[in-house]
Amino acid sequence: MKKILITGGAGFIGSHVVRQFVTNYPEYQIYNLDALTYAGNLANLMDIADLPNYHFVKGDITDENFINGLFEEHRFEGVLHLAAESHVDRSITDPFSFVKTNVLGTVILLQAFKNLWVNNWEGKRFYHVSTDEVYGTLGETGLFTESTPYSPNSPYSASKASSDHFVRAYGETYGMPYVISNCSNNYGPNHFPEKLIPLCIHNILNNKPLPIYGNGKFTRDWLYVVDHAKAIDLVFHSGENHQTYNIGGFNEWTNIDLVRLLCQLMDEKLKKPVGTSQSLITYVTDRPGHDLRYAIDARKINAELGWKPSVTFEQGLEKTIDWFMDNQTWLENVTSGAYQQYYEEQYQK
Ligand code: NAD
Ligand code: DAU
């Protein structure tokens, strides 16, 4: 029985990856290692928590002794590394947490994996889950390819770029078999409501303003989270060692057009007069260093591994809205307490 470590498995994307692996690979023992920060939530995994091949470990990837002990105890043959501080706005106010978890935490995992297997890499793999933000920003045209030079603009993306470089360096220096994927913006069930789409769904449900940074013309390329989890599964099992794969949906939206579409769908769901939710749109101060446009060229993963998104944006958005409306207790639980203070500090500036 192969033991696989997934870090950050209680977070948004990690929980979908854990579910994908636990349900599709009963022959693997899946260990979900998560520190349960504000973004980690075991309620995301309630449906699979009792399966015999799933194990949860609470712990911090920056705790070197703990990580070394865990690797020695379980001798993981595969690692899927998703644990991270992931929110750009938080990185602007608190860059050190991002350096600590995203850079130091990644190197601690790499070193623990290297110490175990440096004399026998056969059948081992370290998968680092990264982001398109490492490439910086696009202008009006063009797409990020796997050979686009790194040019990160936020403390978050700089920390992710740094961790990508360390993974590559362990491959070159110690021969560690690794794959990296750089994905565009995800959306879907369990998305933490400080990110644009779940924040707007939450605010529409509560009749609160929908904050649009700057002029709203910033563009993101949106992918349904379950399709990202399926892509990660494919890359982990069939990707080539020492390769990077860009993952995205060829699905670009300006923030303002996206929020208008969301408003229209929510009005229909809530049986409110057309335009009710749109009246909540409020332009607010822009994010410092705000990247204008991200767009992924996903032709490599399509051509080499046959991956493509399984749902259209309209289908994915509808599933997402339905999930949030059916899971309002989840939403209330994560938006009580500390969330209120974050929200006030972020939007009363
Ligand atoms: P998230 O913030 O929802 O979840 C992060 C998880 O990591 C949480 O469960 C948290 O408790 C855990 N964690 C944080 N610090 C930790 C530490 N020191 N030790 C152990 N666990 C820790 O993030 P997400 O949106 O699910 O993103 C997951 C990964 O995917 C990240 O690496 C992110 O950079 C990358 N990514 C995210 C997106 C996106 O649109 N959300 C897109 C591309 C790539
Ligand atoms: O591109 C991948 C990245 O996508 C991931 O690496 C990050 O972990 C993930 O958080 C996400 O980053 P973004 O900064 O693009 O996501 P966010 O939802 O925070 O913002 C999306 C866009 O919406 C961005 O242009 C900023 C804007 N925005 C965001 C918020 C929270 C607003 O206009 N108003 C808001 O209140």
CSV table of C-alpha atoms and ligand atoms in Angstrom, one decimal:
chain,number,residue,atom,x,y,z
A,1,MET,CA,0.0,0.0,0.0
A,2,LYS,CA,1.6,3.2,-1.2
A,3,LYS,CA,1.5,6.1,1.4
A,4,ILE,CA,0.9,9.5,-0.1
A,5,LEU,CA,1.1,12.8,1.7
A,6,ILE,CA,-1.2,15.6,0.7
A,7,THR,CA,-0.4,19.0,2.4
A,8,GLY,CA,-3.1,21.6,2.8
A,9,GLY,CA,-5.9,19.0,2.3
A,10,ALA,CA,-8.4,20.8,4.6
A,11,GLY,CA,-8.3,24.0,2.4
A,12,PHE,CA,-10.3,24.8,-0.7
A,13,ILE,CA,-8.4,23.0,-3.5
A,14,GLY,CA,-6.7,20.5,-1.2
A,15,SER,CA,-10.0,19.1,0.0
A,16,HIS,CA,-11.1,18.4,-3.6
A,17,VAL,CA,-7.7,16.8,-4.3
A,18,VAL,CA,-7.9,14.6,-1.1
A,19,ARG,CA,-11.4,13.5,-2.1
A,20,GLN,CA,-10.2,12.8,-5.7
A,21,PHE,CA,-7.4,10.5,-4.4
A,22,VAL,CA,-9.2,8.9,-1.5
A,23,THR,CA,-12.2,7.8,-3.6
A,24,ASN,CA,-10.3,6.9,-6.8
A,25,TYR,CA,-7.3,5.1,-5.3
A,26,PRO,CA,-8.4,2.7,-2.4
A,27,GLU,CA,-4.9,1.1,-2.9
A,28,TYR,CA,-3.2,4.3,-1.6
A,29,GLN,CA,-3.1,5.4,2.1
A,30,ILE,CA,-3.7,9.1,1.9
A,31,TYR,CA,-2.4,11.3,4.7
A,32,ASN,CA,-3.8,14.8,4.8
A,33,LEU,CA,-1.4,17.1,6.7
A,34,ASP,CA,-2.9,20.5,7.6
A,35,ALA,CA,-2.2,23.1,10.3
A,36,LEU,CA,-5.9,24.2,10.2
A,37,THR,CA,-5.3,27.9,9.8
A,38,TYR,CA,-8.2,30.2,9.2
A,39,ALA,CA,-8.4,28.7,5.7
A,40,GLY,CA,-8.4,25.0,6.8
A,41,ASN,CA,-11.7,23.4,7.6
A,42,LEU,CA,-12.3,19.7,8.3
A,43,ALA,CA,-16.0,20.2,7.5
A,44,ASN,CA,-14.8,20.2,3.9
A,45,LEU,CA,-14.0,16.5,4.1
A,46,MET,CA,-16.9,15.2,6.2
A,47,ASP,CA,-18.1,12.9,3.5
A,48,ILE,CA,-14.8,10.9,3.2
A,49,ALA,CA,-13.4,11.3,6.7
A,50,ASP,CA,-14.4,7.7,7.8
A,51,LEU,CA,-13.0,5.9,4.7
A,52,PRO,CA,-10.2,3.4,5.7
A,53,ASN,CA,-7.6,4.8,3.4
A,54,TYR,CA,-7.9,8.4,4.7
A,55,HIS,CA,-5.9,9.8,7.7
A,56,PHE,CA,-5.7,13.3,9.0
A,57,VAL,CA,-2.6,14.7,10.7
A,58,LYS,CA,-2.7,18.2,12.3
A,59,GLY,CA,0.6,19.9,11.9
A,60,ASP,CA,2.6,22.7,10.5
A,61,ILE,CA,4.9,22.3,7.5
A,62,THR,CA,7.3,24.9,9.0
A,63,ASP,CA,8.0,22.7,12.1
A,64,GLU,CA,11.1,20.9,10.9
A,65,ASN,CA,11.5,18.4,13.6
A,66,PHE,CA,7.8,17.4,13.4
A,67,ILE,CA,8.0,17.1,9.6
A,68,ASN,CA,11.2,15.0,9.7
A,69,GLY,CA,9.6,12.7,12.2
A,70,LEU,CA,6.5,12.3,10.2
A,71,PHE,CA,8.4,11.4,7.0
A,72,GLU,CA,10.6,8.9,8.9
A,73,GLU,CA,7.5,7.3,10.5
A,74,HIS,CA,5.5,6.9,7.3
A,75,ARG,CA,8.1,6.9,4.5
A,76,PHE,CA,5.8,8.7,2.0
A,77,GLU,CA,6.5,7.7,-1.6
A,78,GLY,CA,4.6,10.6,-3.0
A,79,VAL,CA,3.9,14.1,-1.9
A,80,LEU,CA,1.3,16.5,-3.2
A,81,HIS,CA,2.1,19.9,-1.7
A,82,LEU,CA,-0.8,22.4,-1.6
A,83,ALA,CA,-0.4,23.9,1.9
A,84,ALA,CA,0.2,27.6,1.5
A,85,GLU,CA,-0.9,31.1,2.5
A,86,SER,CA,-2.9,31.7,-0.6
A,87,HIS,CA,-4.6,35.2,-0.4
A,88,VAL,CA,-2.9,38.1,-2.2
A,89,ASP,CA,-4.6,40.7,0.0
A,90,ARG,CA,-3.3,39.1,3.2
A,91,SER,CA,0.2,38.9,1.7
A,92,ILE,CA,0.2,42.7,1.3
A,93,THR,CA,-0.4,43.3,5.0
A,94,ASP,CA,1.6,40.3,6.3
A,95,PRO,CA,4.3,39.2,3.9
A,96,PHE,CA,6.3,37.3,6.5
A,97,SER,CA,3.7,34.6,7.0
A,98,PHE,CA,3.9,33.9,3.3
A,99,VAL,CA,7.7,33.6,3.3
A,100,LYS,CA,7.5,31.3,6.3
A,101,THR,CA,4.8,28.9,5.0
A,102,ASN,CA,5.3,29.1,1.3
A,103,VAL,CA,9.1,29.3,1.1
A,104,LEU,CA,10.5,27.8,4.3
A,105,GLY,CA,7.7,25.2,4.6
A,106,THR,CA,8.2,24.0,1.1
A,107,VAL,CA,12.0,23.7,1.6
A,108,ILE,CA,11.4,21.7,4.9
A,109,LEU,CA,9.2,19.3,3.0
A,110,LEU,CA,11.7,19.0,0.1
A,111,GLN,CA,14.6,18.3,2.5
A,112,ALA,CA,12.6,15.7,4.5
A,113,PHE,CA,11.7,13.9,1.2
A,114,LYS,CA,15.3,14.1,-0.1
A,115,ASN,CA,16.7,12.7,3.2
A,116,LEU,CA,14.5,9.6,2.8
A,117,TRP,CA,15.0,8.8,-0.8
A,118,VAL,CA,18.1,10.4,-2.2
A,119,ASN,CA,19.7,7.0,-2.7
A,120,ASN,CA,16.6,5.5,-4.3
A,121,TRP,CA,14.3,7.8,-6.3
A,122,GLU,CA,12.7,5.0,-8.2
A,123,GLY,CA,8.9,5.3,-8.0
A,124,LYS,CA,9.0,8.5,-5.9
A,125,ARG,CA,7.5,11.9,-6.8
A,126,PHE,CA,7.2,15.3,-5.3
A,127,TYR,CA,4.3,17.3,-6.8
A,128,HIS,CA,4.3,21.0,-6.1
A,129,VAL,CA,1.0,22.9,-6.7
A,130,SER,CA,1.7,26.4,-7.9
A,131,THR,CA,-0.1,29.3,-9.5
A,132,ASP,CA,-0.1,31.4,-12.7
A,133,GLU,CA,0.6,34.5,-10.6
A,134,VAL,CA,4.3,33.6,-10.7
A,135,TYR,CA,4.4,34.9,-14.3
A,136,GLY,CA,3.3,38.4,-13.2
A,137,THR,CA,0.8,40.2,-15.4
A,138,LEU,CA,-0.2,40.1,-19.1
A,139,GLY,CA,-1.2,43.1,-21.1
A,140,GLU,CA,-4.4,43.1,-23.3
A,141,THR,CA,-3.1,40.1,-25.3
A,142,GLY,CA,-1.1,36.9,-25.0
A,143,LEU,CA,-1.2,33.8,-22.7
A,144,PHE,CA,1.1,32.4,-20.0
A,145,THR,CA,3.0,29.4,-21.4
A,146,GLU,CA,5.3,27.0,-19.4
A,147,SER,CA,8.3,29.0,-20.7
A,148,THR,CA,7.0,32.5,-19.8
A,149,PRO,CA,9.7,34.1,-17.5
A,150,TYR,CA,8.8,34.5,-13.8
A,151,SER,CA,7.9,38.1,-12.9
A,152,PRO,CA,5.9,38.0,-9.6
A,153,ASN,CA,4.3,41.2,-8.4
A,154,SER,CA,2.8,40.5,-5.0
A,155,PRO,CA,4.4,39.1,-1.8
A,156,TYR,CA,2.2,36.0,-2.3
A,157,SER,CA,3.3,35.4,-5.9
A,158,ALA,CA,6.9,36.1,-5.0
A,159,SER,CA,6.8,33.5,-2.3
A,160,LYS,CA,5.2,31.0,-4.6
A,161,ALA,CA,7.8,31.7,-7.3
A,162,SER,CA,10.5,31.2,-4.8
A,163,SER,CA,9.1,27.8,-3.7
A,164,ASP,CA,8.8,26.8,-7.4
A,165,HIS,CA,12.5,27.6,-7.8
A,166,PHE,CA,13.4,25.5,-4.8
A,167,VAL,CA,11.5,22.5,-6.2
A,168,ARG,CA,13.3,22.8,-9.5
A,169,ALA,CA,16.7,23.2,-7.7
A,170,TYR,CA,16.1,20.0,-5.7
A,171,GLY,CA,15.4,18.3,-9.0
A,172,GLU,CA,18.6,19.5,-10.6
A,173,THR,CA,20.9,19.2,-7.5
A,174,TYR,CA,19.7,16.0,-5.9
A,175,GLY,CA,17.9,14.3,-8.8
A,176,MET,CA,14.5,14.5,-7.0
A,177,PRO,CA,11.7,13.5,-9.3
A,178,TYR,CA,9.2,16.4,-9.3
A,179,VAL,CA,6.4,17.9,-11.3
A,180,ILE,CA,5.0,21.4,-10.9
A,181,SER,CA,1.7,22.8,-12.1
A,182,ASN,CA,0.7,26.4,-12.4
A,183,CYS,CA,-3.0,26.9,-12.4
A,184,SER,CA,-5.3,29.9,-12.9
A,185,ASN,CA,-8.1,31.1,-10.6
A,186,ASN,CA,-10.2,28.3,-9.1
A,187,TYR,CA,-13.9,28.5,-8.0
A,188,GLY,CA,-16.4,26.1,-6.6
A,189,PRO,CA,-17.7,24.5,-3.4
A,190,ASN,CA,-15.8,25.2,-0.2
A,191,HIS,CA,-14.1,28.3,-1.6
A,192,PHE,CA,-13.2,30.6,1.4
A,193,PRO,CA,-15.4,33.7,1.3
A,194,GLU,CA,-12.5,36.2,1.3
A,195,LYS,CA,-11.9,35.5,-2.5
A,196,LEU,CA,-14.0,37.3,-5.1
A,197,ILE,CA,-16.7,34.7,-6.1
A,198,PRO,CA,-17.6,33.3,-2.7
A,199,LEU,CA,-17.4,36.8,-1.1
A,200,CYS,CA,-19.9,38.1,-3.6
A,201,ILE,CA,-22.2,35.1,-3.2
A,202,HIS,CA,-22.1,35.6,0.6
A,203,ASN,CA,-22.7,39.4,0.3
A,204,ILE,CA,-25.6,39.0,-2.1
A,205,LEU,CA,-27.2,36.5,0.4
A,206,ASN,CA,-26.7,39.1,3.1
A,207,ASN,CA,-27.6,42.2,1.0
A,208,LYS,CA,-24.2,43.7,1.5
A,209,PRO,CA,-22.0,45.8,-0.9
A,210,LEU,CA,-20.1,43.9,-3.6
A,211,PRO,CA,-16.6,45.5,-3.5
A,212,ILE,CA,-15.0,45.9,-6.9
A,213,TYR,CA,-11.3,46.9,-6.8
A,214,GLY,CA,-10.3,49.9,-9.0
A,215,ASN,CA,-12.2,50.1,-12.3
A,216,GLY,CA,-13.2,46.4,-12.4
A,217,LYS,CA,-11.4,45.8,-15.7
A,218,PHE,CA,-8.9,43.3,-14.2
A,219,THR,CA,-9.1,39.9,-15.9
A,220,ARG,CA,-8.9,36.4,-14.5
A,221,ASP,CA,-9.1,33.0,-16.1
A,222,TRP,CA,-11.5,30.8,-14.1
A,223,LEU,CA,-11.5,27.1,-13.6
A,224,TYR,CA,-13.9,24.8,-11.7
A,225,VAL,CA,-12.0,23.4,-8.7
A,226,VAL,CA,-13.0,19.7,-9.4
A,227,ASP,CA,-11.5,20.0,-12.9
A,228,HIS,CA,-8.3,21.3,-11.2
A,229,ALA,CA,-8.3,18.3,-8.9
A,230,LYS,CA,-8.7,15.9,-11.9
A,231,ALA,CA,-5.8,17.7,-13.7
A,232,ILE,CA,-3.6,17.2,-10.6
A,233,ASP,CA,-4.5,13.5,-10.5
A,234,LEU,CA,-3.4,13.2,-14.2
A,235,VAL,CA,-0.2,15.1,-13.8
A,236,PHE,CA,0.7,13.2,-10.6
A,237,HIS,CA,0.2,9.8,-12.3
A,238,SER,CA,1.2,10.6,-16.0
A,239,GLY,CA,3.1,13.8,-16.1
A,240,GLU,CA,6.8,13.7,-17.0
A,241,ASN,CA,9.4,14.2,-14.3
A,242,HIS,CA,11.1,17.7,-14.1
A,243,GLN,CA,8.2,19.2,-16.1
A,244,THR,CA,5.8,22.1,-15.5
A,245,TYR,CA,2.2,22.0,-16.6
A,246,ASN,CA,0.0,25.1,-17.0
A,247,ILE,CA,-3.7,24.4,-16.1
A,248,GLY,CA,-6.5,26.8,-17.1
A,249,GLY,CA,-9.9,26.9,-18.6
A,250,PHE,CA,-9.5,29.3,-21.5
A,251,ASN,CA,-12.1,31.2,-19.6
A,252,GLU,CA,-11.3,34.9,-19.2
A,253,TRP,CA,-13.6,37.3,-17.5
A,254,THR,CA,-13.1,40.9,-16.3
A,255,ASN,CA,-14.1,41.2,-12.6
A,256,ILE,CA,-17.0,43.5,-13.3
A,257,ASP,CA,-18.5,41.3,-16.1
A,258,LEU,CA,-18.1,38.2,-13.8
A,259,VAL,CA,-19.8,39.9,-10.9
A,260,ARG,CA,-22.6,41.1,-13.1
A,261,LEU,CA,-23.2,37.5,-14.4
A,262,LEU,CA,-23.1,36.3,-10.8
A,263,CYS,CA,-25.7,38.9,-9.8
A,264,GLN,CA,-28.0,37.9,-12.7
A,265,LEU,CA,-27.8,34.2,-11.7
A,266,MET,CA,-28.3,34.9,-8.1
A,267,ASP,CA,-31.4,37.1,-8.8
A,268,GLU,CA,-32.9,34.2,-10.8
A,269,LYS,CA,-32.1,31.7,-8.0
A,270,LEU,CA,-33.4,34.0,-5.2
A,271,LYS,CA,-36.5,35.0,-7.4
A,272,LYS,CA,-35.6,38.6,-7.0
A,273,PRO,CA,-36.4,41.3,-9.6
A,274,VAL,CA,-33.8,41.6,-12.3
A,275,GLY,CA,-31.1,44.1,-11.2
A,276,THR,CA,-31.5,43.7,-7.4
A,277,SER,CA,-28.1,42.2,-6.8
A,278,GLN,CA,-26.3,44.5,-9.3
A,279,SER,CA,-27.4,47.5,-7.3
A,280,LEU,CA,-25.0,46.2,-4.6
A,281,ILE,CA,-21.9,46.7,-6.8
A,282,THR,CA,-19.6,49.2,-5.2
A,283,TYR,CA,-16.2,50.4,-6.6
A,284,VAL,CA,-13.6,50.5,-3.8
A,285,THR,CA,-9.9,51.4,-3.6
A,286,ASP,CA,-7.7,49.2,-5.8
A,287,ARG,CA,-5.4,46.5,-4.6
A,288,PRO,CA,-1.7,47.7,-4.6
A,289,GLY,CA,0.3,46.1,-7.4
A,290,HIS,CA,-2.9,44.6,-8.9
A,291,ASP,CA,-2.1,42.4,-11.9
A,292,LEU,CA,-4.1,43.5,-14.9
A,293,ARG,CA,-4.7,40.1,-16.6
A,294,TYR,CA,-4.0,36.4,-16.2
A,295,ALA,CA,-4.7,33.9,-19.0
A,296,ILE,CA,-3.3,30.4,-19.3
A,297,ASP,CA,-2.2,28.6,-22.4
A,298,ALA,CA,-3.3,25.0,-21.4
A,299,ARG,CA,-2.4,23.3,-24.7
A,300,LYS,CA,0.5,21.3,-23.2
A,301,ILE,CA,-1.6,19.4,-20.6
A,302,ASN,CA,-4.3,18.9,-23.2
A,303,ALA,CA,-1.9,17.6,-25.9
A,304,GLU,CA,0.3,15.4,-23.6
A,305,LEU,CA,-2.2,14.2,-21.0
A,306,GLY,CA,-5.6,14.7,-22.7
A,307,TRP,CA,-6.9,16.9,-19.9
A,308,LYS,CA,-9.6,19.5,-20.6
A,309,PRO,CA,-12.3,21.1,-18.3
A,310,SER,CA,-15.4,19.0,-17.9
A,311,VAL,CA,-17.9,21.8,-17.2
A,312,THR,CA,-18.5,25.2,-18.9
A,313,PHE,CA,-18.2,28.3,-16.8
A,314,GLU,CA,-22.0,28.7,-16.7
A,315,GLN,CA,-22.5,25.1,-15.5
A,316,GLY,CA,-19.7,25.5,-12.9
A,317,LEU,CA,-21.0,28.8,-11.6
A,318,GLU,CA,-24.5,27.4,-11.2
A,319,LYS,CA,-23.2,24.3,-9.3
A,320,THR,CA,-21.2,26.7,-7.1
A,321,ILE,CA,-24.1,29.0,-6.3
A,322,ASP,CA,-26.3,25.9,-5.6
A,323,TRP,CA,-23.6,24.6,-3.2
A,324,PHE,CA,-23.4,27.8,-1.3
A,325,MET,CA,-27.1,28.1,-1.1
A,326,ASP,CA,-27.5,24.5,0.2
A,327,ASN,CA,-24.6,24.9,2.6
A,328,GLN,CA,-25.4,28.2,4.4
A,329,THR,CA,-24.4,26.7,7.8
A,330,TRP,CA,-20.9,26.1,6.4
A,331,LEU,CA,-20.8,29.7,5.2
A,332,GLU,CA,-22.1,31.1,8.5
A,333,ASN,CA,-19.5,29.0,10.4
A,334,VAL,CA,-16.6,30.3,8.4
A,335,THR,CA,-17.8,33.9,8.4
A,336,SER,CA,-18.3,34.2,12.1
A,337,GLY,CA,-15.5,35.2,14.5
A,338,ALA,CA,-12.2,36.2,13.1
A,339,TYR,CA,-13.6,36.7,9.6
A,340,GLN,CA,-15.6,39.8,10.8
A,341,GLN,CA,-12.4,41.5,11.9
A,342,TYR,CA,-10.6,40.6,8.7
A,343,TYR,CA,-13.5,42.0,6.6
A,344,GLU,CA,-13.6,45.3,8.5
A,345,GLU,CA,-9.9,45.9,8.2
A,346,GLN,CA,-9.8,45.0,4.5
A,347,TYR,CA,-12.8,47.0,3.4
A,348,GLN,CA,-13.0,50.0,5.8
A,349,LYS,CA,-9.7,51.4,4.4
B,1,NAD,P1,-6.4,27.7,1.0
B,1,NAD,O1,-5.9,29.0,1.6
B,1,NAD,O2,-7.9,27.5,0.8
B,1,NAD,O3,-5.9,26.5,1.8
B,1,NAD,C1,-4.6,26.4,2.2
B,1,NAD,C2,-4.5,25.2,3.2
B,1,NAD,O4,-3.2,25.1,3.7
B,1,NAD,C3,-5.4,25.4,4.5
B,1,NAD,O5,-6.1,24.2,4.8
B,1,NAD,C4,-4.4,25.8,5.6
B,1,NAD,O6,-4.9,25.4,6.9
B,1,NAD,C5,-3.2,25.0,5.1
B,1,NAD,N1,-2.0,25.6,5.7
B,1,NAD,C6,-1.6,26.9,5.6
B,1,NAD,N2,-0.4,27.1,6.2
B,1,NAD,C7,0.0,25.9,6.6
B,1,NAD,C8,1.1,25.4,7.3
B,1,NAD,N3,2.1,26.2,7.7
B,1,NAD,N4,1.2,24.1,7.6
B,1,NAD,C9,0.3,23.2,7.2
B,1,NAD,N5,-0.9,23.6,6.6
B,1,NAD,C10,-1.0,24.9,6.3
B,1,NAD,O7,-5.7,27.6,-0.4
B,1,NAD,P2,-6.2,27.1,-1.8
B,1,NAD,O8,-6.9,28.2,-2.6
B,1,NAD,O9,-6.9,25.8,-1.6
B,1,NAD,O10,-4.8,26.8,-2.6
B,1,NAD,C11,-4.1,25.6,-2.4
B,1,NAD,C12,-2.8,25.7,-3.2
B,1,NAD,O11,-3.1,25.9,-4.6
B,1,NAD,C13,-1.9,26.8,-2.8
B,1,NAD,O12,-0.6,26.3,-2.9
B,1,NAD,C14,-2.1,27.9,-3.8
B,1,NAD,O13,-1.0,28.7,-4.0
B,1,NAD,C15,-2.4,27.1,-5.1
B,1,NAD,N6,-3.3,27.7,-6.1
B,1,NAD,C16,-4.5,28.2,-5.7
B,1,NAD,C17,-5.4,28.8,-6.7
B,1,NAD,C18,-6.7,29.4,-6.3
B,1,NAD,O14,-7.4,29.9,-7.2
B,1,NAD,N7,-7.2,29.3,-5.1
B,1,NAD,C19,-5.0,28.7,-8.0
B,1,NAD,C20,-3.7,28.2,-8.3
B,1,NAD,C21,-2.9,27.7,-7.4
B,2,DAU,O1,-4.5,33.1,-10.3
B,2,DAU,C1,-4.5,32.1,-9.3
B,2,DAU,C2,-4.6,32.8,-7.9
B,2,DAU,O2,-6.0,33.1,-7.9
B,2,DAU,C3,-4.2,31.9,-6.8
B,2,DAU,O3,-2.8,31.7,-6.8
B,2,DAU,C4,-4.6,32.6,-5.4
B,2,DAU,O4,-4.3,31.7,-4.4
B,2,DAU,C5,-6.1,32.9,-5.4
B,2,DAU,O5,-6.4,33.6,-4.2
B,2,DAU,C6,-6.4,33.7,-6.6
B,2,DAU,O6,-5.8,35.1,-6.6
B,2,DAU,P1,-6.6,36.4,-7.0
B,2,DAU,O7,-6.0,37.5,-6.3
B,2,DAU,O8,-6.8,36.5,-8.5
B,2,DAU,O9,-8.1,36.0,-6.4
B,2,DAU,P2,-9.1,37.0,-5.6
B,2,DAU,O10,-10.4,36.2,-5.5
B,2,DAU,O11,-8.6,37.5,-4.4
B,2,DAU,O12,-9.4,38.2,-6.6
B,2,DAU,C7,-9.8,37.9,-8.0
B,2,DAU,C8,-9.9,39.3,-8.7
B,2,DAU,O13,-11.0,40.0,-8.0
B,2,DAU,C9,-8.7,40.1,-8.5
B,2,DAU,O14,-8.5,40.9,-9.7
B,2,DAU,C10,-9.0,41.1,-7.4
B,2,DAU,C11,-10.5,41.3,-7.5
B,2,DAU,N1,-11.2,41.5,-6.2
B,2,DAU,C12,-11.0,40.6,-5.2
B,2,DAU,C13,-11.7,40.8,-4.0
B,2,DAU,C14,-11.5,39.9,-2.8
B,2,DAU,C15,-12.1,42.5,-6.1
B,2,DAU,O15,-12.3,43.3,-7.1
B,2,DAU,N2,-12.8,42.7,-5.0
B,2,DAU,C16,-12.6,41.9,-3.9
B,2,DAU,O16,-13.2,42.2,-2.8
